[in-house]
Structures are given as C-alpha cells and as structure tokens.
Coordinates of C-alpha atoms in Angstrom, one line a residue:
M569 CA 78.3 57.0 -96.8
K570 CA 75.5 59.3 -98.0
K571 CA 74.2 59.6 -94.4
L572 CA 77.7 60.5 -93.2
L573 CA 78.1 63.2 -95.9
L574 CA 74.6 64.5 -95.1
V575 CA 75.4 64.7 -91.3
A576 CA 78.7 66.5 -92.1
A577 CA 77.0 69.0 -94.4
S578 CA 74.3 69.7 -91.8
A579 CA 77.0 70.3 -89.1
V580 CA 78.9 72.7 -91.4
A581 CA 75.7 74.6 -92.2
F582 CA 74.8 74.8 -88.5
I583 CA 78.2 76.1 -87.5
T584 CA 78.1 78.7 -90.4
T585 CA 74.7 79.8 -89.4
A586 CA 75.6 80.0 -85.7
R587 CA 78.6 82.1 -86.4
A588 CA 76.8 84.4 -88.9
D589 CA 76.7 88.1 -88.1
G590 CA 74.2 90.8 -89.0
L591 CA 74.8 93.5 -91.7
I592 CA 74.5 97.3 -91.8
H593 CA 75.0 100.2 -94.2
F594 CA 77.3 102.4 -92.0
L595 CA 77.0 105.9 -93.4
N596 CA 74.8 109.0 -93.2
Q597 CA 72.9 110.9 -95.8
S598 CA 72.8 114.7 -96.5
A599 CA 69.4 114.8 -94.9
K600 CA 70.9 113.6 -91.6
P601 CA 74.1 115.6 -91.4
I602 CA 76.8 115.9 -88.7
T603 CA 77.2 119.4 -87.4
L604 CA 79.7 121.2 -85.1
S605 CA 79.2 123.3 -82.1
S606 CA 81.7 125.2 -79.8
N607 CA 80.7 126.7 -76.5
G608 CA 77.1 126.5 -77.5
I609 CA 77.6 128.3 -80.8
D610 CA 76.5 126.4 -83.9
L611 CA 79.3 126.2 -86.4
G612 CA 77.3 124.5 -89.1
L613 CA 78.1 121.4 -91.1
M614 CA 81.2 119.3 -90.3
P615 CA 83.7 120.5 -92.9
G616 CA 84.5 118.2 -95.8
V617 CA 88.2 117.8 -94.9
L618 CA 88.7 114.1 -95.6
G619 CA 89.7 112.0 -92.6
Q620 CA 89.4 114.8 -90.0
Y621 CA 86.8 112.9 -87.9
R622 CA 86.1 109.3 -87.0
F623 CA 82.8 107.6 -86.4
E624 CA 82.1 104.2 -84.7
L625 CA 79.1 102.0 -84.4
F626 CA 78.0 100.9 -80.9
V627 CA 75.4 98.1 -80.3
A628 CA 73.2 96.9 -77.5
P629 CA 70.1 94.6 -77.1
T630 CA 66.7 95.8 -78.3
G631 CA 65.1 98.4 -76.0
T632 CA 68.4 99.7 -74.5
T633 CA 68.1 103.4 -73.7
D634 CA 71.2 104.0 -71.6
P635 CA 74.1 105.1 -73.8
F636 CA 76.6 103.6 -71.3
Q637 CA 75.2 100.1 -72.0
F638 CA 76.4 100.1 -75.6
T639 CA 79.5 98.3 -76.7
P640 CA 81.9 99.2 -79.5
T641 CA 81.9 97.1 -82.6
G642 CA 85.2 98.2 -84.1
L643 CA 83.3 99.3 -87.3
Q644 CA 84.5 102.8 -88.0
G645 CA 84.1 105.3 -90.7
T646 CA 85.5 108.8 -91.5
N647 CA 84.2 112.0 -92.9
I648 CA 84.2 112.5 -96.6
T649 CA 84.7 115.6 -98.8
A650 CA 80.9 116.3 -98.7
A651 CA 80.2 118.6 -95.7
G652 CA 78.3 116.9 -92.9
R653 CA 78.8 113.4 -94.3
F654 CA 80.7 110.3 -93.2
I655 CA 81.1 106.8 -94.6
G656 CA 82.2 103.4 -93.2
G657 CA 80.8 101.2 -95.9
N658 CA 77.8 99.2 -97.2
N659 CA 76.8 95.7 -96.2
L660 CA 79.3 95.6 -93.3
V661 CA 79.4 92.7 -90.9
V662 CA 78.5 93.7 -87.4
P663 CA 80.4 91.3 -85.0
G664 CA 78.3 89.7 -82.3
V665 CA 74.8 90.5 -83.5
S666 CA 72.4 88.1 -85.2
P667 CA 71.5 88.5 -88.8
G668 CA 67.9 89.3 -89.6
L669 CA 67.1 90.1 -86.0
N670 CA 66.6 93.3 -83.9
G671 CA 69.0 95.2 -81.7
A672 CA 69.8 98.8 -80.8
I673 CA 72.5 101.1 -82.3
L674 CA 74.2 104.3 -81.5
V675 CA 77.0 106.1 -83.4
R676 CA 79.7 108.1 -81.8
G677 CA 82.1 110.6 -83.5
W678 CA 85.2 112.5 -82.6
S679 CA 88.1 114.5 -84.0
T680 CA 90.8 112.2 -85.4
S681 CA 93.3 114.2 -83.3
L682 CA 91.8 112.7 -80.2
G683 CA 92.8 109.1 -81.0
N684 CA 91.8 106.0 -82.9
D685 CA 89.1 104.8 -80.5
Y686 CA 86.2 106.4 -78.6
S687 CA 87.4 105.6 -75.1
T688 CA 90.7 107.4 -75.7
A689 CA 89.0 110.3 -77.5
F690 CA 86.5 110.7 -74.7
S691 CA 89.2 110.7 -72.0
L692 CA 91.3 113.3 -73.8
W693 CA 88.2 115.4 -74.7
S694 CA 87.0 115.4 -71.1
S695 CA 90.4 116.6 -69.8
G696 CA 90.3 119.6 -72.2
A697 CA 92.6 118.4 -74.9
G698 CA 90.5 120.1 -77.6
G699 CA 88.7 118.7 -80.6
F700 CA 85.1 117.7 -81.1
L701 CA 83.1 114.7 -79.8
G702 CA 79.4 113.6 -79.8
E703 CA 76.9 110.9 -80.2
S704 CA 73.7 110.2 -82.1
E705 CA 70.3 109.3 -80.8
I706 CA 69.6 105.6 -80.2
A707 CA 67.8 103.6 -82.8
T708 CA 65.8 100.7 -81.3
P709 CA 64.6 98.3 -82.6
F710 CA 67.2 98.3 -85.4
L711 CA 66.8 95.4 -87.9
Y712 CA 70.2 93.9 -88.9
G713 CA 70.4 92.5 -92.4
G714 CA 71.2 88.9 -93.2
D715 CA 69.6 85.4 -93.0
S716 CA 68.4 84.4 -89.6
G717 CA 67.2 81.0 -91.0
N718 CA 63.8 82.4 -92.0
G719 CA 65.0 84.0 -95.2
V720 CA 67.2 86.9 -96.1
I721 CA 66.5 90.3 -94.6
P722 CA 67.7 93.3 -96.6
T723 CA 70.5 95.4 -95.0
S724 CA 69.3 98.5 -93.1
P725 CA 71.1 101.8 -93.2
A726 CA 72.4 103.1 -89.8
F727 CA 70.8 106.5 -90.6
G728 CA 67.3 106.8 -92.1
G729 CA 65.1 104.1 -93.5
V730 CA 62.5 102.4 -91.3
Y731 CA 64.8 101.3 -88.5
G732 CA 67.8 103.6 -88.5
I733 CA 68.8 106.8 -86.6
Q734 CA 66.3 109.4 -87.8
Q735 CA 68.4 112.6 -87.4
G736 CA 71.9 113.8 -87.6
F737 CA 73.9 114.8 -84.6
T738 CA 76.4 117.4 -83.3
L739 CA 80.0 117.1 -82.4
S740 CA 80.9 119.6 -79.6
T741 CA 84.0 121.1 -78.0
V742 CA 84.5 121.1 -74.2
P743 CA 84.2 124.7 -72.9
E744 CA 87.6 126.3 -72.8
P745 CA 89.0 126.8 -69.2
S746 CA 89.0 130.6 -69.7
S747 CA 85.2 130.5 -70.5
M748 CA 84.5 128.4 -67.5
A749 CA 86.6 130.7 -65.3
L750 CA 84.6 133.7 -66.7
A751 CA 81.3 132.0 -66.0
G752 CA 82.5 131.2 -62.4
L753 CA 83.6 134.8 -61.9
G754 CA 80.2 136.0 -63.2
A755 CA 78.3 133.7 -60.8
A756 CA 80.4 134.8 -57.9
S757 CA 79.8 138.5 -58.8
L758 CA 76.1 137.9 -58.8
L759 CA 76.1 136.2 -55.4
I760 CA 78.2 139.1 -53.9
F761 CA 75.8 141.7 -55.5
R762 CA 72.7 139.9 -54.2
R763 CA 74.2 139.8 -50.6
R764 CA 75.0 143.5 -50.7
K765 CA 71.5 144.3 -51.9
K766 CA 70.0 142.5 -48.9

C-alpha cells in the first residue's frame, strides 16, 4: 500500500511540475517610462489617466530577435495615475513558459480606444483609426521565476533588473492623411523644380 501511495504521489508531483509555468513582475518603473509621440514630435510622458492605455506581454524562445516571432500571453496591464507608468501585477503566471528557465520577452502597448487585443489595435492603427501604439525592445535571455526542479528562482521584473527590458518605449500615432498628402506634394514639387532647373 505504501508503494502505491508513493507512486501516486510521485505521479501527481510530476504532473504538477510538468504543468508549472514561469513567473514575472509585469510593470515598469519611473526610470523606464512610456512616452508618446505624434508625427515625430515628442509629447512627453504617457499621461496618468487611468485605463487609457493597454499593455501586453509577448514571449518567444531565448535568442529571438524578430518581433514577428513573439506570441501574446494574454497577460495585460493598464496605465496608472503616475505619468509614464503601467502595471499588470506581481508574480504573474506566464502561460506556456518554463519556471526558472530563460526565454525572450517583448511588451506592446496601445490606446484602449483601439481595442482589447494587440492584433485588433494594430489593424485599426495601421488603417489610420487614430490612437497610439508601440513596442519595447526585446529582452533575451529573460529568466522566468519559479522552480524548474533545481530550486526556486526569484521572479524577475519585465523592466529593469538583470534580465528585463532596460529602457522605456514610445507609443506613436500614425501620420495623419493630411500630413502624408503634404509630404507627397512637397516631394512632387521638388522633383518638378529639379527638372525645370536642368
């Protein structure tokens, strides 16, 4: 009977370990702020209007440098009343990554008015719907917190620390159609002027 209980306990421990996920502190600090930009003009820190912006954690294997290879985790945060800051939470479980092991992370942000997920936000933003959108640099290797079987690894922050993203990032607007039209008109004028000069 004791052997049966020991085997059952080992099986439960194995299943629990196999299904364990890594941990992260999903927030930024004032030293790594989120800023805004419109048509190349720096607008300063993201305003502290609660819930006006969304942020989501994206993950990939260690060494990934192509932003298109990152997948969404569903872990989201929002801006807080402190300008340039957002928070998703501390010790959050990151689905699909191993605890105590390395990976790569990327954070994307957008105006809440563009939707609840990055894919929708990017589509609307690209079509000129207005609002702000942007992404952080990539942090790799990023060490996820948790117990990989060799002891507990402390949870790393998404921004800062030894493994996290080392600087803030900017959310930008798409150039307004009128600005793009003026730029096109200016370029056409220069070409005509150059031809006349010859």
